[in-house]
Amino acid sequence: MTPTRIALFERWPHPVAEALLPDYPRLAEHRMRLADAPDASWQILERAHVYQARSTRSELPEQFWVAKPLLDRCQHLLAISTNGSGSDTIDLSACTDAGVLVVNQAGGNKQAVAEHALGMMLCLGKKIIQADRFMRREADIKREQYMGNDALGKTIGIVGLGQVGTHVARLAGSMLSMRVLAYDPNLTRDTCRERGAEQVELAELLAESDYVSVHCPRNASSERMLDADAFAAMKPSAYFITTARGGIHDEMALAAALEAGRLAGAGLDVWDPEPPGPEHPLLKFDNVLVSPHTAGVTHESRENTVRGTIAQIDLIARGERPPRLLNPGAWETYQQRRARVVANA
């Protein structure tokens, strides 16, 4: 049995991988180091069957993004696997054309991201962050100075009703009896209802929501989707929250809306580029709660993700169809390529 060679940079996202891999004799990992000369990494990649790629652009040099030049160079590659749900560093069309599967770990960190989004929502609505900052700078705060609002019964608008968005919808509806609106052009009204949300168009969601929470992928149709017009359409009392990807919202337009008092505040976990410098305009507002793309970074979610990643790669090594396949159109060409790669191993 020829092992399936996995190429990855530095290390797995959680040390559980070291304990798991001996139980998967079909898999052989080969680690690359970003600090090494690129030629050393290319020698590993050119022989790899699976590339465990980082999905955040700021964490990976562009020459190692998965696009046609890399695919042309790495003729043994059968699959690309990402650490999380994103695929920002991967050209899905190029992979499909090349017969290379792309899989992710959608759902592996849904609890962590949903908790983070709801935590931001509650912190902003209760004005906890503003009160905390005032008390660290000044004395004699009045109890009514930062009076907030309960989330109970309010309306949350979810942009993107996938794994994470669905979990947010169910938690918000069950825990806080919130009215849940959703905008997701890829789903039917019935599917949205099954996932705990009422399907609406984006304009209606923005106009009616007390909290707007973004959970869609970044792609050609979603880039800068939430722009100055979108923020102007929101209630002045509403909060904008995103734990999805930087670039879906226009950061400067959001800063302008906050400066003008057209929004009550924002919770931001993602940036474009990442991480933002301390001089970033959005970091000057007391009613903006920020984190450095850590919504999905918990001990539990990292372990879940690694377990799912290794199990899915093992399915690919066995010749089986993986459950979280992002480009099903590649399957037929992939099977033909896999037969050739295995025969020549």
mmCIF file of C-alpha atoms in Angstrom:
data_model
loop_
_atom_site.group_PDB
_atom_site.id
_atom_site.type_symbol
_atom_site.label_atom_id
_atom_site.label_comp_id
_atom_site.label_asym_id
_atom_site.label_seq_id
_atom_site.Cartn_x
_atom_site.Cartn_y
_atom_site.Cartn_z
ATOM 1 C CA MET A 1 0.000 0.000 0.000
ATOM 2 C CA THR A 2 1.471 3.341 -1.090
ATOM 3 C CA PRO A 3 0.714 5.988 1.578
ATOM 4 C CA THR A 4 -1.236 9.094 0.658
ATOM 5 C CA ARG A 5 1.243 11.933 1.116
ATOM 6 C CA ILE A 6 -0.137 15.009 2.938
ATOM 7 C CA ALA A 7 1.751 18.296 2.654
ATOM 8 C CA LEU A 8 1.106 20.980 5.259
ATOM 9 C CA PHE A 9 2.860 24.036 6.583
ATOM 10 C CA GLU A 10 4.294 24.000 10.117
ATOM 11 C CA ARG A 11 1.801 21.893 12.076
ATOM 12 C CA TRP A 12 -1.781 20.750 12.482
ATOM 13 C CA PRO A 13 -4.118 23.223 14.233
ATOM 14 C CA HIS A 14 -4.378 20.938 17.284
ATOM 15 C CA PRO A 15 -1.890 18.442 18.798
ATOM 16 C CA VAL A 16 -4.501 15.682 18.748
ATOM 17 C CA ALA A 17 -3.229 15.007 15.210
ATOM 18 C CA GLU A 18 -0.072 13.393 16.588
ATOM 19 C CA ALA A 19 -2.172 10.934 18.576
ATOM 20 C CA LEU A 20 -4.529 10.192 15.681
ATOM 21 C CA LEU A 21 -2.235 9.715 12.700
ATOM 22 C CA PRO A 22 -0.712 6.375 13.829
ATOM 23 C CA ASP A 23 -4.240 4.942 13.550
ATOM 24 C CA TYR A 24 -4.373 5.919 9.852
ATOM 25 C CA PRO A 25 -1.690 3.824 8.116
ATOM 26 C CA ARG A 26 -2.755 5.058 4.666
ATOM 27 C CA LEU A 27 -1.656 8.604 5.528
ATOM 28 C CA ALA A 28 1.853 10.033 5.645
ATOM 29 C CA GLU A 29 2.369 13.663 6.608
ATOM 30 C CA HIS A 30 5.179 15.821 5.217
ATOM 31 C CA ARG A 31 5.623 19.185 6.894
ATOM 32 C CA MET A 32 6.857 22.354 5.245
ATOM 33 C CA ARG A 33 8.160 25.479 6.958
ATOM 34 C CA LEU A 34 7.401 29.000 5.838
ATOM 35 C CA ALA A 35 10.810 30.054 7.162
ATOM 36 C CA ASP A 36 12.587 27.680 4.778
ATOM 37 C CA ALA A 37 13.521 28.489 1.202
ATOM 38 C CA PRO A 38 10.483 28.056 -1.098
ATOM 39 C CA ASP A 39 12.289 25.358 -3.101
ATOM 40 C CA ALA A 40 12.215 23.060 -0.080
ATOM 41 C CA SER A 41 8.451 23.403 0.185
ATOM 42 C CA TRP A 42 7.961 22.914 -3.539
ATOM 43 C CA GLN A 43 9.875 19.628 -3.400
ATOM 44 C CA ILE A 44 7.316 18.343 -0.892
ATOM 45 C CA LEU A 45 4.291 19.811 -2.636
ATOM 46 C CA GLU A 46 5.246 18.437 -6.039
ATOM 47 C CA ARG A 47 5.100 14.904 -4.626
ATOM 48 C CA ALA A 48 2.031 15.376 -2.426
ATOM 49 C CA HIS A 49 -1.362 13.791 -2.988
ATOM 50 C CA VAL A 50 -3.180 16.069 -0.530
ATOM 51 C CA TYR A 51 -2.336 19.662 0.309
ATOM 52 C CA GLN A 52 -3.613 20.728 3.727
ATOM 53 C CA ALA A 53 -3.835 24.416 2.917
ATOM 54 C CA ARG A 54 -4.312 27.433 5.112
ATOM 55 C CA SER A 55 -7.463 29.295 4.149
ATOM 56 C CA THR A 56 -6.591 32.755 5.504
ATOM 57 C CA ARG A 57 -4.737 34.793 2.917
ATOM 58 C CA SER A 58 -2.569 36.684 5.392
ATOM 59 C CA GLU A 59 -1.174 33.391 6.750
ATOM 60 C CA LEU A 60 0.088 32.030 3.433
ATOM 61 C CA PRO A 61 2.459 33.482 0.795
ATOM 62 C CA GLU A 62 0.611 33.954 -2.463
ATOM 63 C CA GLN A 63 2.835 31.529 -4.364
ATOM 64 C CA PHE A 64 1.345 28.755 -2.208
ATOM 65 C CA TRP A 65 -2.273 29.746 -2.815
ATOM 66 C CA VAL A 66 -4.066 27.042 -4.773
ATOM 67 C CA ALA A 67 -4.421 28.402 -8.286
ATOM 68 C CA LYS A 68 -3.572 27.182 -11.772
ATOM 69 C CA PRO A 69 0.218 27.738 -11.471
ATOM 70 C CA LEU A 70 0.399 25.549 -8.359
ATOM 71 C CA LEU A 71 -1.900 22.906 -9.840
ATOM 72 C CA ASP A 72 0.138 22.774 -13.050
ATOM 73 C CA ARG A 73 3.299 22.309 -11.033
ATOM 74 C CA CYS A 74 1.944 19.671 -8.607
ATOM 75 C CA GLN A 75 0.753 16.902 -10.897
ATOM 76 C CA HIS A 76 0.308 14.321 -8.117
ATOM 77 C CA LEU A 77 -2.192 16.444 -6.197
ATOM 78 C CA LEU A 78 -5.586 14.796 -5.843
ATOM 79 C CA ALA A 79 -7.183 16.930 -3.150
ATOM 80 C CA ILE A 80 -6.948 20.210 -1.292
ATOM 81 C CA SER A 81 -8.128 20.264 2.305
ATOM 82 C CA THR A 82 -8.580 23.406 4.397
ATOM 83 C CA ASN A 83 -8.281 23.806 8.148
ATOM 84 C CA GLY A 84 -11.694 25.446 8.497
ATOM 85 C CA SER A 85 -14.724 26.308 6.414
ATOM 86 C CA GLY A 86 -13.144 29.033 4.286
ATOM 87 C CA SER A 87 -11.459 28.658 0.924
ATOM 88 C CA ASP A 88 -10.079 32.165 0.399
ATOM 89 C CA THR A 89 -6.704 30.906 -0.840
ATOM 90 C CA ILE A 90 -8.217 28.393 -3.272
ATOM 91 C CA ASP A 91 -9.424 28.863 -6.841
ATOM 92 C CA LEU A 92 -12.305 26.382 -6.911
ATOM 93 C CA SER A 93 -12.808 26.663 -10.663
ATOM 94 C CA ALA A 94 -9.150 25.933 -11.371
ATOM 95 C CA CYS A 95 -9.299 22.896 -9.080
ATOM 96 C CA THR A 96 -12.432 21.615 -10.790
ATOM 97 C CA ASP A 97 -10.847 22.034 -14.215
ATOM 98 C CA ALA A 98 -7.771 20.144 -12.987
ATOM 99 C CA GLY A 99 -9.781 17.312 -11.434
ATOM 100 C CA VAL A 100 -8.591 18.144 -7.921
ATOM 101 C CA LEU A 101 -11.054 17.801 -5.050
ATOM 102 C CA VAL A 102 -11.471 20.627 -2.537
ATOM 103 C CA VAL A 103 -12.810 19.785 0.915
ATOM 104 C CA ASN A 104 -13.303 21.864 4.033
ATOM 105 C CA GLN A 105 -14.333 21.402 7.638
ATOM 106 C CA ALA A 106 -17.651 23.254 7.618
ATOM 107 C CA GLY A 107 -19.405 22.745 10.928
ATOM 108 C CA GLY A 108 -16.349 21.748 12.908
ATOM 109 C CA ASN A 109 -16.215 25.090 14.681
ATOM 110 C CA LYS A 110 -19.880 26.124 14.446
ATOM 111 C CA GLN A 111 -20.407 26.117 18.216
ATOM 112 C CA ALA A 112 -17.366 28.308 18.793
ATOM 113 C CA VAL A 113 -18.253 30.836 16.094
ATOM 114 C CA ALA A 114 -21.929 30.967 17.057
ATOM 115 C CA GLU A 115 -21.042 31.581 20.694
ATOM 116 C CA HIS A 116 -18.630 34.333 19.660
ATOM 117 C CA ALA A 117 -21.220 36.078 17.483
ATOM 118 C CA LEU A 118 -23.892 35.893 20.179
ATOM 119 C CA GLY A 119 -21.370 36.988 22.803
ATOM 120 C CA MET A 120 -20.567 40.064 20.758
ATOM 121 C CA MET A 121 -24.275 40.731 20.276
ATOM 122 C CA LEU A 122 -25.002 40.570 23.995
ATOM 123 C CA CYS A 123 -21.937 42.575 24.978
ATOM 124 C CA LEU A 124 -22.798 45.349 22.530
ATOM 125 C CA GLY A 125 -26.509 45.440 23.299
ATOM 126 C CA LYS A 126 -25.876 45.640 27.036
ATOM 127 C CA LYS A 127 -23.140 48.253 26.421
ATOM 128 C CA ILE A 128 -20.696 46.202 28.479
ATOM 129 C CA ILE A 129 -17.711 47.163 26.355
ATOM 130 C CA GLN A 130 -18.409 50.912 26.617
ATOM 131 C CA ALA A 131 -18.880 50.756 30.397
ATOM 132 C CA ASP A 132 -15.716 48.691 30.798
ATOM 133 C CA ARG A 133 -13.650 51.181 28.825
ATOM 134 C CA PHE A 134 -15.093 54.199 30.691
ATOM 135 C CA MET A 135 -14.359 52.657 34.094
ATOM 136 C CA ARG A 136 -10.745 51.986 33.125
ATOM 137 C CA ARG A 137 -10.257 55.641 32.128
ATOM 138 C CA GLU A 138 -12.458 57.680 34.456
ATOM 139 C CA ALA A 139 -14.208 57.683 37.837
ATOM 140 C CA ASP A 140 -17.782 58.266 38.982
ATOM 141 C CA ILE A 141 -19.654 56.403 36.267
ATOM 142 C CA LYS A 142 -23.434 56.683 36.624
ATOM 143 C CA ARG A 143 -25.355 53.417 36.449
ATOM 144 C CA GLU A 144 -27.716 54.804 33.787
ATOM 145 C CA GLN A 145 -24.907 56.234 31.659
ATOM 146 C CA TYR A 146 -24.566 53.094 29.562
ATOM 147 C CA MET A 147 -28.063 51.675 29.766
ATOM 148 C CA GLY A 148 -28.498 48.894 27.247
ATOM 149 C CA ASN A 149 -31.284 46.733 25.902
ATOM 150 C CA ASP A 150 -32.354 43.143 26.377
ATOM 151 C CA ALA A 151 -31.973 40.876 23.370
ATOM 152 C CA LEU A 152 -35.124 38.963 24.303
ATOM 153 C CA GLY A 153 -37.687 39.215 21.523
ATOM 154 C CA LYS A 154 -35.543 41.405 19.288
ATOM 155 C CA THR A 155 -34.863 40.688 15.607
ATOM 156 C CA ILE A 156 -31.606 39.197 14.387
ATOM 157 C CA GLY A 157 -30.805 39.150 10.673
ATOM 158 C CA ILE A 158 -28.419 36.424 9.556
ATOM 159 C CA VAL A 159 -26.567 36.812 6.259
ATOM 160 C CA GLY A 160 -25.656 33.288 5.168
ATOM 161 C CA LEU A 161 -27.572 30.367 6.663
ATOM 162 C CA GLY A 162 -24.961 27.616 6.460
ATOM 163 C CA GLN A 163 -23.580 25.576 9.340
ATOM 164 C CA VAL A 164 -22.720 28.525 11.571
ATOM 165 C CA GLY A 165 -25.620 30.735 10.530
ATOM 166 C CA THR A 166 -28.070 27.931 11.228
ATOM 167 C CA HIS A 167 -26.576 27.365 14.674
ATOM 168 C CA VAL A 168 -26.851 31.083 15.467
ATOM 169 C CA ALA A 169 -30.457 31.048 14.280
ATOM 170 C CA ARG A 170 -31.389 28.131 16.508
ATOM 171 C CA LEU A 171 -29.599 29.476 19.567
ATOM 172 C CA ALA A 172 -31.049 32.971 19.161
ATOM 173 C CA GLY A 173 -34.529 31.609 18.641
ATOM 174 C CA SER A 174 -34.499 29.054 21.442
ATOM 175 C CA MET A 175 -32.522 30.937 24.093
ATOM 176 C CA LEU A 176 -33.718 34.478 23.489
ATOM 177 C CA SER A 177 -37.024 34.061 21.622
ATOM 178 C CA MET A 178 -35.680 36.305 18.888
ATOM 179 C CA ARG A 179 -37.305 36.790 15.523
ATOM 180 C CA VAL A 180 -34.789 35.333 13.088
ATOM 181 C CA LEU A 181 -34.521 36.648 9.528
ATOM 182 C CA ALA A 182 -32.138 35.155 6.979
ATOM 183 C CA TYR A 183 -30.769 36.170 3.614
ATOM 184 C CA ASP A 184 -29.252 33.308 1.647
ATOM 185 C CA PRO A 185 -29.927 33.229 -2.106
ATOM 186 C CA ASN A 186 -28.747 29.611 -2.301
ATOM 187 C CA LEU A 187 -31.560 28.289 -0.109
ATOM 188 C CA THR A 188 -35.309 27.909 -0.516
ATOM 189 C CA ARG A 189 -37.864 29.445 1.803
ATOM 190 C CA ASP A 190 -38.713 25.988 3.167
ATOM 191 C CA THR A 191 -35.068 25.192 3.893
ATOM 192 C CA CYS A 192 -34.643 28.472 5.759
ATOM 193 C CA ARG A 193 -37.732 27.681 7.800
ATOM 194 C CA GLU A 194 -36.358 24.228 8.637
ATOM 195 C CA ARG A 195 -33.164 25.919 9.832
ATOM 196 C CA GLY A 196 -35.051 28.227 12.160
ATOM 197 C CA ALA A 197 -35.289 31.405 10.103
ATOM 198 C CA GLU A 198 -37.671 33.411 7.952
ATOM 199 C CA GLN A 199 -36.258 33.987 4.465
ATOM 200 C CA VAL A 200 -36.182 37.616 3.317
ATOM 201 C CA GLU A 201 -34.306 39.734 0.823
ATOM 202 C CA LEU A 202 -31.211 41.551 2.023
ATOM 203 C CA ALA A 203 -32.886 44.970 1.959
ATOM 204 C CA GLU A 204 -35.683 43.779 4.261
ATOM 205 C CA LEU A 205 -33.232 42.099 6.597
ATOM 206 C CA LEU A 206 -31.152 45.257 6.938
ATOM 207 C CA ALA A 207 -34.182 47.478 7.516
ATOM 208 C CA GLU A 208 -35.851 45.301 10.161
ATOM 209 C CA SER A 209 -32.991 43.783 12.172
ATOM 210 C CA ASP A 210 -31.794 44.977 15.549
ATOM 211 C CA TYR A 211 -28.653 42.893 15.014
ATOM 212 C CA VAL A 212 -27.141 41.906 11.658
ATOM 213 C CA SER A 213 -24.778 38.923 11.873
ATOM 214 C CA VAL A 214 -22.723 37.838 8.848
ATOM 215 C CA HIS A 215 -21.964 34.148 8.228
ATOM 216 C CA CYS A 216 -21.586 33.793 4.450
ATOM 217 C CA PRO A 217 -18.408 32.866 2.538
ATOM 218 C CA ARG A 218 -16.346 35.478 0.759
ATOM 219 C CA ASN A 219 -16.623 35.091 -3.002
ATOM 220 C CA ALA A 220 -17.191 37.189 -6.117
ATOM 221 C CA SER A 221 -20.855 37.791 -5.264
ATOM 222 C CA SER A 222 -20.331 38.682 -1.604
ATOM 223 C CA GLU A 223 -17.256 40.931 -1.727
ATOM 224 C CA ARG A 224 -18.145 44.443 -0.469
ATOM 225 C CA MET A 225 -21.775 43.319 -0.354
ATOM 226 C CA LEU A 226 -22.245 45.277 2.851
ATOM 227 C CA ASP A 227 -21.303 48.765 1.742
ATOM 228 C CA ALA A 228 -22.291 52.341 2.560
ATOM 229 C CA ASP A 229 -25.795 51.836 1.154
ATOM 230 C CA ALA A 230 -26.244 48.700 3.251
ATOM 231 C CA PHE A 231 -25.216 50.439 6.465
ATOM 232 C CA ALA A 232 -27.475 53.395 5.624
ATOM 233 C CA ALA A 233 -30.389 50.957 5.292
ATOM 234 C CA MET A 234 -29.933 49.656 8.863
ATOM 235 C CA LYS A 235 -31.667 51.112 11.909
ATOM 236 C CA PRO A 236 -29.596 53.719 13.774
ATOM 237 C CA SER A 237 -30.199 51.565 16.863
ATOM 238 C CA ALA A 238 -28.882 48.388 15.177
ATOM 239 C CA TYR A 239 -25.583 46.572 15.614
ATOM 240 C CA PHE A 240 -23.447 45.033 12.872
ATOM 241 C CA ILE A 241 -21.557 41.807 13.699
ATOM 242 C CA THR A 242 -19.349 39.697 11.481
ATOM 243 C CA THR A 243 -17.440 36.494 12.164
ATOM 244 C CA ALA A 244 -17.333 35.440 8.489
ATOM 245 C CA ARG A 245 -14.516 36.860 6.345
ATOM 246 C CA GLY A 246 -12.939 40.249 5.877
ATOM 247 C CA GLY A 247 -13.845 41.924 2.596
ATOM 248 C CA ILE A 248 -17.553 41.081 2.727
ATOM 249 C CA HIS A 249 -18.158 44.411 4.439
ATOM 250 C CA ASP A 250 -16.581 47.733 3.479
ATOM 251 C CA GLU A 251 -14.522 48.723 6.509
ATOM 252 C CA MET A 252 -14.242 52.400 5.626
ATOM 253 C CA ALA A 253 -17.978 52.645 4.936
ATOM 254 C CA LEU A 254 -18.646 51.063 8.325
ATOM 255 C CA ALA A 255 -16.307 53.539 10.021
ATOM 256 C CA ALA A 256 -18.109 56.417 8.311
ATOM 257 C CA ALA A 257 -21.502 55.110 9.435
ATOM 258 C CA LEU A 258 -20.302 54.821 13.030
ATOM 259 C CA GLU A 259 -18.699 58.257 12.921
ATOM 260 C CA ALA A 260 -22.010 59.734 11.758
ATOM 261 C CA GLY A 261 -23.971 57.910 14.446
ATOM 262 C CA ARG A 262 -25.956 55.904 11.890
ATOM 263 C CA LEU A 263 -25.300 52.631 13.755
ATOM 264 C CA ALA A 264 -25.302 51.773 17.459
ATOM 265 C CA GLY A 265 -22.085 49.755 17.226
ATOM 266 C CA ALA A 266 -20.269 46.815 15.691
ATOM 267 C CA GLY A 267 -18.612 43.533 16.611
ATOM 268 C CA LEU A 268 -15.781 42.613 14.254
ATOM 269 C CA ASP A 269 -13.785 39.390 14.228
ATOM 270 C CA VAL A 270 -12.570 39.518 10.607
ATOM 271 C CA TRP A 271 -10.562 42.059 8.655
ATOM 272 C CA ASP A 272 -9.096 42.789 5.229
ATOM 273 C CA PRO A 273 -6.145 42.490 5.539
ATOM 274 C CA GLU A 274 -5.587 40.669 8.824
ATOM 275 C CA PRO A 275 -4.717 41.581 11.450
ATOM 276 C CA PRO A 276 -5.467 45.315 11.457
ATOM 277 C CA GLY A 277 -2.900 47.729 12.800
ATOM 278 C CA PRO A 278 -3.658 49.773 15.924
ATOM 279 C CA GLU A 279 -4.168 52.844 13.730
ATOM 280 C CA HIS A 280 -7.158 51.284 11.940
ATOM 281 C CA PRO A 281 -10.104 53.748 11.925
ATOM 282 C CA LEU A 282 -12.511 51.181 13.355
ATOM 283 C CA LEU A 283 -10.401 50.734 16.491
ATOM 284 C CA LYS A 284 -11.039 54.257 17.739
ATOM 285 C CA PHE A 285 -14.697 53.680 18.603
ATOM 286 C CA ASP A 286 -15.731 52.616 22.108
ATOM 287 C CA ASN A 287 -18.864 51.013 20.658
ATOM 288 C CA VAL A 288 -16.839 48.663 18.441
ATOM 289 C CA LEU A 289 -15.884 45.300 19.930
ATOM 290 C CA VAL A 290 -13.017 43.575 18.102
ATOM 291 C CA SER A 291 -11.115 40.296 17.973
ATOM 292 C CA PRO A 292 -8.383 39.026 15.595
ATOM 293 C CA HIS A 293 -10.277 36.295 13.683
ATOM 294 C CA THR A 294 -10.525 34.132 16.785
ATOM 295 C CA ALA A 295 -14.242 33.297 16.787
ATOM 296 C CA GLY A 296 -13.562 29.724 15.734
ATOM 297 C CA VAL A 297 -10.356 29.341 17.701
ATOM 298 C CA THR A 298 -11.184 27.316 20.793
ATOM 299 C CA HIS A 299 -9.574 24.143 22.121
ATOM 300 C CA GLU A 300 -12.737 22.191 21.385
ATOM 301 C CA SER A 301 -13.261 23.496 17.864
ATOM 302 C CA ARG A 302 -9.631 22.960 16.883
ATOM 303 C CA GLU A 303 -9.776 19.356 18.073
ATOM 304 C CA ASN A 304 -13.094 18.757 16.288
ATOM 305 C CA THR A 305 -11.696 20.228 13.095
ATOM 306 C CA VAL A 306 -8.509 18.158 13.122
ATOM 307 C CA ARG A 307 -10.394 14.947 13.824
ATOM 308 C CA GLY A 308 -12.751 15.682 10.942
ATOM 309 C CA THR A 309 -9.909 16.661 8.623
ATOM 310 C CA ILE A 310 -7.903 13.482 9.133
ATOM 311 C CA ALA A 311 -10.964 11.242 8.865
ATOM 312 C CA GLN A 312 -11.988 12.930 5.621
ATOM 313 C CA ILE A 313 -8.514 12.674 4.097
ATOM 314 C CA ASP A 314 -8.521 8.978 4.988
ATOM 315 C CA LEU A 315 -11.770 8.566 3.020
ATOM 316 C CA ILE A 316 -10.067 10.184 0.043
ATOM 317 C CA ALA A 317 -7.109 7.829 0.474
ATOM 318 C CA ARG A 318 -9.537 4.913 0.360
ATOM 319 C CA GLY A 319 -11.040 6.194 -2.884
ATOM 320 C CA GLU A 320 -14.340 7.165 -1.289
ATOM 321 C CA ARG A 321 -16.283 10.366 -1.897
ATOM 322 C CA PRO A 322 -15.658 12.858 0.952
ATOM 323 C CA PRO A 323 -18.684 14.351 2.745
ATOM 324 C CA ARG A 324 -17.615 18.025 2.642
ATOM 325 C CA LEU A 325 -16.769 18.335 -1.037
ATOM 326 C CA LEU A 326 -16.841 21.929 -2.291
ATOM 327 C CA ASN A 327 -16.490 21.197 -6.017
ATOM 328 C CA PRO A 328 -18.559 18.109 -6.873
ATOM 329 C CA GLY A 329 -18.073 18.922 -10.557
ATOM 330 C CA ALA A 330 -14.486 17.677 -10.223
ATOM 331 C CA TRP A 331 -15.469 14.161 -9.173
ATOM 332 C CA GLU A 332 -15.491 12.411 -12.562
ATOM 333 C CA THR A 333 -12.188 13.894 -13.720
ATOM 334 C CA TYR A 334 -10.705 13.279 -10.290
ATOM 335 C CA GLN A 335 -11.535 9.562 -10.426
ATOM 336 C CA GLN A 336 -9.736 9.243 -13.759
ATOM 337 C CA ARG A 337 -6.710 11.134 -12.456
ATOM 338 C CA ARG A 338 -6.643 9.147 -9.225
ATOM 339 C CA ALA A 339 -6.521 5.876 -11.163
ATOM 340 C CA ARG A 340 -3.487 7.130 -13.080
ATOM 341 C CA VAL A 341 -1.703 8.527 -10.004
ATOM 342 C CA VAL A 342 -2.246 5.318 -8.024
ATOM 343 C CA ALA A 343 -1.123 3.156 -10.948
ATOM 344 C CA ASN A 344 2.103 5.122 -11.305
ATOM 345 C CA ALA A 345 2.867 5.338 -7.583
#
